[in-house]
Coordinates of C-alpha atoms in Angstrom, one line a residue:
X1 CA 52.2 36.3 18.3
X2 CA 49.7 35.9 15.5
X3 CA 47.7 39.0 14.4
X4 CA 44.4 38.2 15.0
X5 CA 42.7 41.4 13.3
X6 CA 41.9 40.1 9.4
X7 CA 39.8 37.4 10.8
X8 CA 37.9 38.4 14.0
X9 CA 36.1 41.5 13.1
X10 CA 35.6 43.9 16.3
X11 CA 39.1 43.0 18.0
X12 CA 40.4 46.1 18.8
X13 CA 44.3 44.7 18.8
X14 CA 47.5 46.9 19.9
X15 CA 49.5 46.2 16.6
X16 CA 52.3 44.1 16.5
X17 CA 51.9 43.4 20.6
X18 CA 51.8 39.8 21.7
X19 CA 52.2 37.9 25.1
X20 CA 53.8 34.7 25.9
X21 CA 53.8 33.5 29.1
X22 CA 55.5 30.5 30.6
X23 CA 53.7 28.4 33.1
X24 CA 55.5 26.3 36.1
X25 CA 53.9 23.6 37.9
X26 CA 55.5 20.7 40.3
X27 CA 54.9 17.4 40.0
X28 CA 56.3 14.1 41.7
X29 CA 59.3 16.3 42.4
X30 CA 60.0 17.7 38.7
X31 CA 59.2 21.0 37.1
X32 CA 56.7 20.9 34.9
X33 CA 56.1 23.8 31.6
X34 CA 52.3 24.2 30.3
X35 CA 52.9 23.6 26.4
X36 CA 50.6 23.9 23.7
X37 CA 50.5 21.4 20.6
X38 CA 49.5 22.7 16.8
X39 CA 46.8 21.2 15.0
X40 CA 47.3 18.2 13.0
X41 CA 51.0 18.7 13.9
X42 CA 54.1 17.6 16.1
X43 CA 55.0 21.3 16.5
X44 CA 54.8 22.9 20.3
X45 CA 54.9 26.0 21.7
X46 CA 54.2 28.0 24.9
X47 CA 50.7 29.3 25.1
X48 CA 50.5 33.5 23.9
X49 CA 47.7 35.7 23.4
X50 CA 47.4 38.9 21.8
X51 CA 46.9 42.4 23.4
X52 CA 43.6 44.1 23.5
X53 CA 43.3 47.9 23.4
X54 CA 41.1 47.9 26.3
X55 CA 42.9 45.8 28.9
X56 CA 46.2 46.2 30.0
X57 CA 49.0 44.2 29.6
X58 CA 48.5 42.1 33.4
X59 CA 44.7 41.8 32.1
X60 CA 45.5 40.4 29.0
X61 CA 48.1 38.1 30.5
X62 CA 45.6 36.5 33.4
X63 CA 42.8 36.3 30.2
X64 CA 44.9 34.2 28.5
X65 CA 46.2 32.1 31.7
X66 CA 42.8 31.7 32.7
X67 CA 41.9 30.5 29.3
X68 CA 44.6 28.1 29.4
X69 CA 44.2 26.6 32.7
X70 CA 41.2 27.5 34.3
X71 CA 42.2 29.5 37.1
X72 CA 41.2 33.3 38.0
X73 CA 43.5 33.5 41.0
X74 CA 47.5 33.4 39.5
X75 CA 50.9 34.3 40.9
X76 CA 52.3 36.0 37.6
X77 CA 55.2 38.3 36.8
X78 CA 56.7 39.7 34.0
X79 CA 60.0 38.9 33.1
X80 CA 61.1 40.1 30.0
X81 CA 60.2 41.9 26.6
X82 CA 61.2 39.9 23.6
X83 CA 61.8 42.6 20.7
X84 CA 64.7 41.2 18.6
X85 CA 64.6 42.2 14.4
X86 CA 64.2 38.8 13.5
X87 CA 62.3 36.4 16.1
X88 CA 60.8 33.8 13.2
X89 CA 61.0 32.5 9.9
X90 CA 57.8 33.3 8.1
X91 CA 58.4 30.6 5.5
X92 CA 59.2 28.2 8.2
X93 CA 55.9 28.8 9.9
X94 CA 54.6 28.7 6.4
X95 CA 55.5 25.0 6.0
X96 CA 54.6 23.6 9.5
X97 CA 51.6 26.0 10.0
X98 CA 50.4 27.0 6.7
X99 CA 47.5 24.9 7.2
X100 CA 46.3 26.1 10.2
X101 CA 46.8 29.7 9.6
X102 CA 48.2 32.1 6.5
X103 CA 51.5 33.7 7.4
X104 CA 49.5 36.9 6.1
X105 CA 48.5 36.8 10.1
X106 CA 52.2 36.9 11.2
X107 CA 53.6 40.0 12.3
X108 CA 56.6 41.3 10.2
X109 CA 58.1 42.1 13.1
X110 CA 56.8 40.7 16.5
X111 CA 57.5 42.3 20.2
X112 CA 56.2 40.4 22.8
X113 CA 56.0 40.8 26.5
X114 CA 57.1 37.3 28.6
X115 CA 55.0 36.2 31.6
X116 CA 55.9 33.7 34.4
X117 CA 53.2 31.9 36.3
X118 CA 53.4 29.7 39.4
X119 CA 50.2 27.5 39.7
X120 CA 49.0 24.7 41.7
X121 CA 49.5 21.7 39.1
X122 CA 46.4 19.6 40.3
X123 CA 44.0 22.4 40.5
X124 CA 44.6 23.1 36.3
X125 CA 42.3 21.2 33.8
X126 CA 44.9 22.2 30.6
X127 CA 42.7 23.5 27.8
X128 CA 43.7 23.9 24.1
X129 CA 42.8 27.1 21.7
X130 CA 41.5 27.6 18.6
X131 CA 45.0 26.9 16.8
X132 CA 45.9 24.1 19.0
X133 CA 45.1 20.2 18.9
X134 CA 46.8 19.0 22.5
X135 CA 47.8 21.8 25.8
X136 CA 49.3 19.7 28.4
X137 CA 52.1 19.5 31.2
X138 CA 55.8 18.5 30.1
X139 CA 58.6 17.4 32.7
X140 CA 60.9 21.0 31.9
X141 CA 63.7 18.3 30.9
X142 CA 61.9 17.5 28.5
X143 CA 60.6 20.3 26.7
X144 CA 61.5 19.7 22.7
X145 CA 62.1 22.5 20.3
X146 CA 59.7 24.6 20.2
X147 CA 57.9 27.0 17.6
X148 CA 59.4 30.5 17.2
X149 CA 62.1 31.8 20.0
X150 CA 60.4 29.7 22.2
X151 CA 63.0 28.1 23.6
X152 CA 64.7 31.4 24.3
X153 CA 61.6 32.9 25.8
X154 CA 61.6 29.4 28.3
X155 CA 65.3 29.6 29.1
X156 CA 64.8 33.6 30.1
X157 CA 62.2 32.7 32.8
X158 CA 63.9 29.6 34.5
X159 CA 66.6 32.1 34.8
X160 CA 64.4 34.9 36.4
X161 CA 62.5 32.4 38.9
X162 CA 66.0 31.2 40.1
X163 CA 66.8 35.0 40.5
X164 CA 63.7 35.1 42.5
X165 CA 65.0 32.6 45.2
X166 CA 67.8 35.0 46.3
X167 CA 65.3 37.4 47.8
X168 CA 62.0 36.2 47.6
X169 CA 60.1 32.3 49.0
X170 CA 58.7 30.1 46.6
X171 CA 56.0 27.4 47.5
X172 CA 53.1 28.8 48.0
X173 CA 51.5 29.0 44.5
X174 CA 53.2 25.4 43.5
X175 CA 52.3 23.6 46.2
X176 CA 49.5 21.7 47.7
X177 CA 48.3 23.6 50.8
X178 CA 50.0 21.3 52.8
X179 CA 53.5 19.4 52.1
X180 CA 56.5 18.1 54.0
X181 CA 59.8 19.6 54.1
X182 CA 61.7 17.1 51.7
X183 CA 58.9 17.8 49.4
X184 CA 59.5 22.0 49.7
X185 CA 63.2 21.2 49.4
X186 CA 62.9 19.2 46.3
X187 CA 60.9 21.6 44.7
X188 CA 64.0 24.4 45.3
X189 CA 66.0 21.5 43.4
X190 CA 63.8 21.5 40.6
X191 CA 64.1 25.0 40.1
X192 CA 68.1 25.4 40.7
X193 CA 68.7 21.9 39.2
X194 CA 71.4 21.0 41.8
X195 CA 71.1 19.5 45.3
X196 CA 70.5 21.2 48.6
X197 CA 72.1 20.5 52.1
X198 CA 68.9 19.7 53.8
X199 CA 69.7 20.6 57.1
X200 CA 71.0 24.1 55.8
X201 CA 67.4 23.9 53.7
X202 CA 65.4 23.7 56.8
X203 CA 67.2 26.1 58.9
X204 CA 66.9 28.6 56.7
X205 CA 63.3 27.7 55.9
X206 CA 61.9 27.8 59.4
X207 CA 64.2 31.1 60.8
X208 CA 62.5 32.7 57.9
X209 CA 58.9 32.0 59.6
X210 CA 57.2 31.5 56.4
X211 CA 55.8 27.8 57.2
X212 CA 54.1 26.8 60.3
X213 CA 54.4 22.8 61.0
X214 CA 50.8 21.3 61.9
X215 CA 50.4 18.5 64.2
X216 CA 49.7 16.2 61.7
X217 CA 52.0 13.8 59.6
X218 CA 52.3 12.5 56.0
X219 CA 50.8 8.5 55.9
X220 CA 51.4 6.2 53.6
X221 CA 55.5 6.6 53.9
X222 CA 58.1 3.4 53.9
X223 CA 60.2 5.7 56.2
X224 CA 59.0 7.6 59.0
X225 CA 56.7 9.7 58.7
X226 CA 57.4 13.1 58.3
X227 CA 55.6 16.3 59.6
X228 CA 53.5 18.1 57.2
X229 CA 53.6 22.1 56.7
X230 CA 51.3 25.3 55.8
X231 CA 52.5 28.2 54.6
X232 CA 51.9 31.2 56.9
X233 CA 50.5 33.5 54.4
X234 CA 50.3 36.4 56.0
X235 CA 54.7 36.3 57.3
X236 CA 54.7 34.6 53.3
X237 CA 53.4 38.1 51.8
X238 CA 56.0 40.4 54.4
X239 CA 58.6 38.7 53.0
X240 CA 57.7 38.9 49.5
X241 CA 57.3 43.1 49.9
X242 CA 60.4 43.2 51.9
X243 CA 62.4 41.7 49.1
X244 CA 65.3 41.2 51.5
X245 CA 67.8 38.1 51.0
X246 CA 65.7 34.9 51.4
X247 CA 67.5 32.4 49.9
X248 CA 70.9 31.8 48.0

């Protein structure tokens, strides 16, 4: 959201352009954001980037992902633009991030274009920028306030991913490549926050031919053990282009 241009000579910017993008992972059954901590302060916010003239907006929205968590290979999707009048307080960012940079940088007026991503939790190494002390997971329950209309920007894309679930699968870019079903159900939980019928779950699931169960089971369990799962990629991606009713 910052404006970049007065102190790195040779950024060709798109004026007044920014990105944030919200970043999903699952963990231990929760739903986990990608947050980004301000240096030498308690203040948080989702990670952004600015717009270069020569990239487009998707390229400029897997730079700063890969920046952020060290992947190349993303499931992302805009959501939203952000374009209200009045999205910040420039004194307010003046007093909790004066020191770290001069509201001078802040666009008057801000639009910025809202990402989703979906990404494998243990494959990301979390990596802070330039204006950030701390990037690291938090459980979506307990996401604080954040900077700006961050908040906003967060509630906007839980609401679009649970859109997604009428029509579309989700799994394969939050999950390990293999899982059990209770563990594929409770990730639909995270996401709706409310409890599924599990035999309805797994019905529905397996008539849609999107997972194939292996012949191999999940050790280690006090109950019995239950079957593990792969997605079938290639009846995954027909369903995703067929955007027919998936789930409700």
């Amino acid at each position: 959201m910052e404006d970049d241009s007065k102190g790195a000579v040779g950024l060709d910017l798109i004026p007044q352009l920014s990105l944030d993008c919200v970043i999903f992972g699952f963990h231990d059954g929760l739903l986990k954001i990608l947050l980004l901590r301000w240096k030498e302060t308690e203040e948080w916010s989702l990670p952004g980037g600015i717009v270069l003239q020569r990239e487009s907006v998707d390229d400029a929205a897997n730079r700063v992902l890969m920046e952020r968590t060290g992947l190349t290979e993303i499931f992302l999707k805009q959501f939203h633009t952000f374009g209200d009048l009045h999205r910040y307080d420039k004194k307010e960012l003046q007093n909790k991030l004066g020191h770290v940079i001069s509201t001078e940088h802040w666009y008057d007026r801000a639009v910025s274009i809202g990402y989703f991503a979906l990404v494998d939790y243990a494959m990301v190494f979390p990596n802070p920028d330039k204006y950030t002390d701390e990037c690291k997971w938090v459980d979506l329950k307990e996401v604080p306030k954040l900077l700006f209309d961050h908040n906003a920007i967060l509630e906007k894309a839980i609401q679009s991913l649970r859109r997604e679930l009428s029509f579309q699968p989700l799994g394969y870019n939050l999950l390990p490549e293999k899982f059990t079903m209770p563990e594929l159900m409770r990730l639909y939980e995270a996401v709706l926050d409310k409890k599924i019928d599990p035999r309805n779950f797994q019905k529905k699931i397996l008539k849609s031919g999107i997972v194939i169960r292996l012949e191999e089971v999940k050790r280690g369990l006090a109950h019995k053990s239950p079957f593990l799962y792969r997605f079938d990629k290639e009846r995954y991606e027909e369903v995703l282009e067929d955007g027919g009713l998936f789930f409700v």
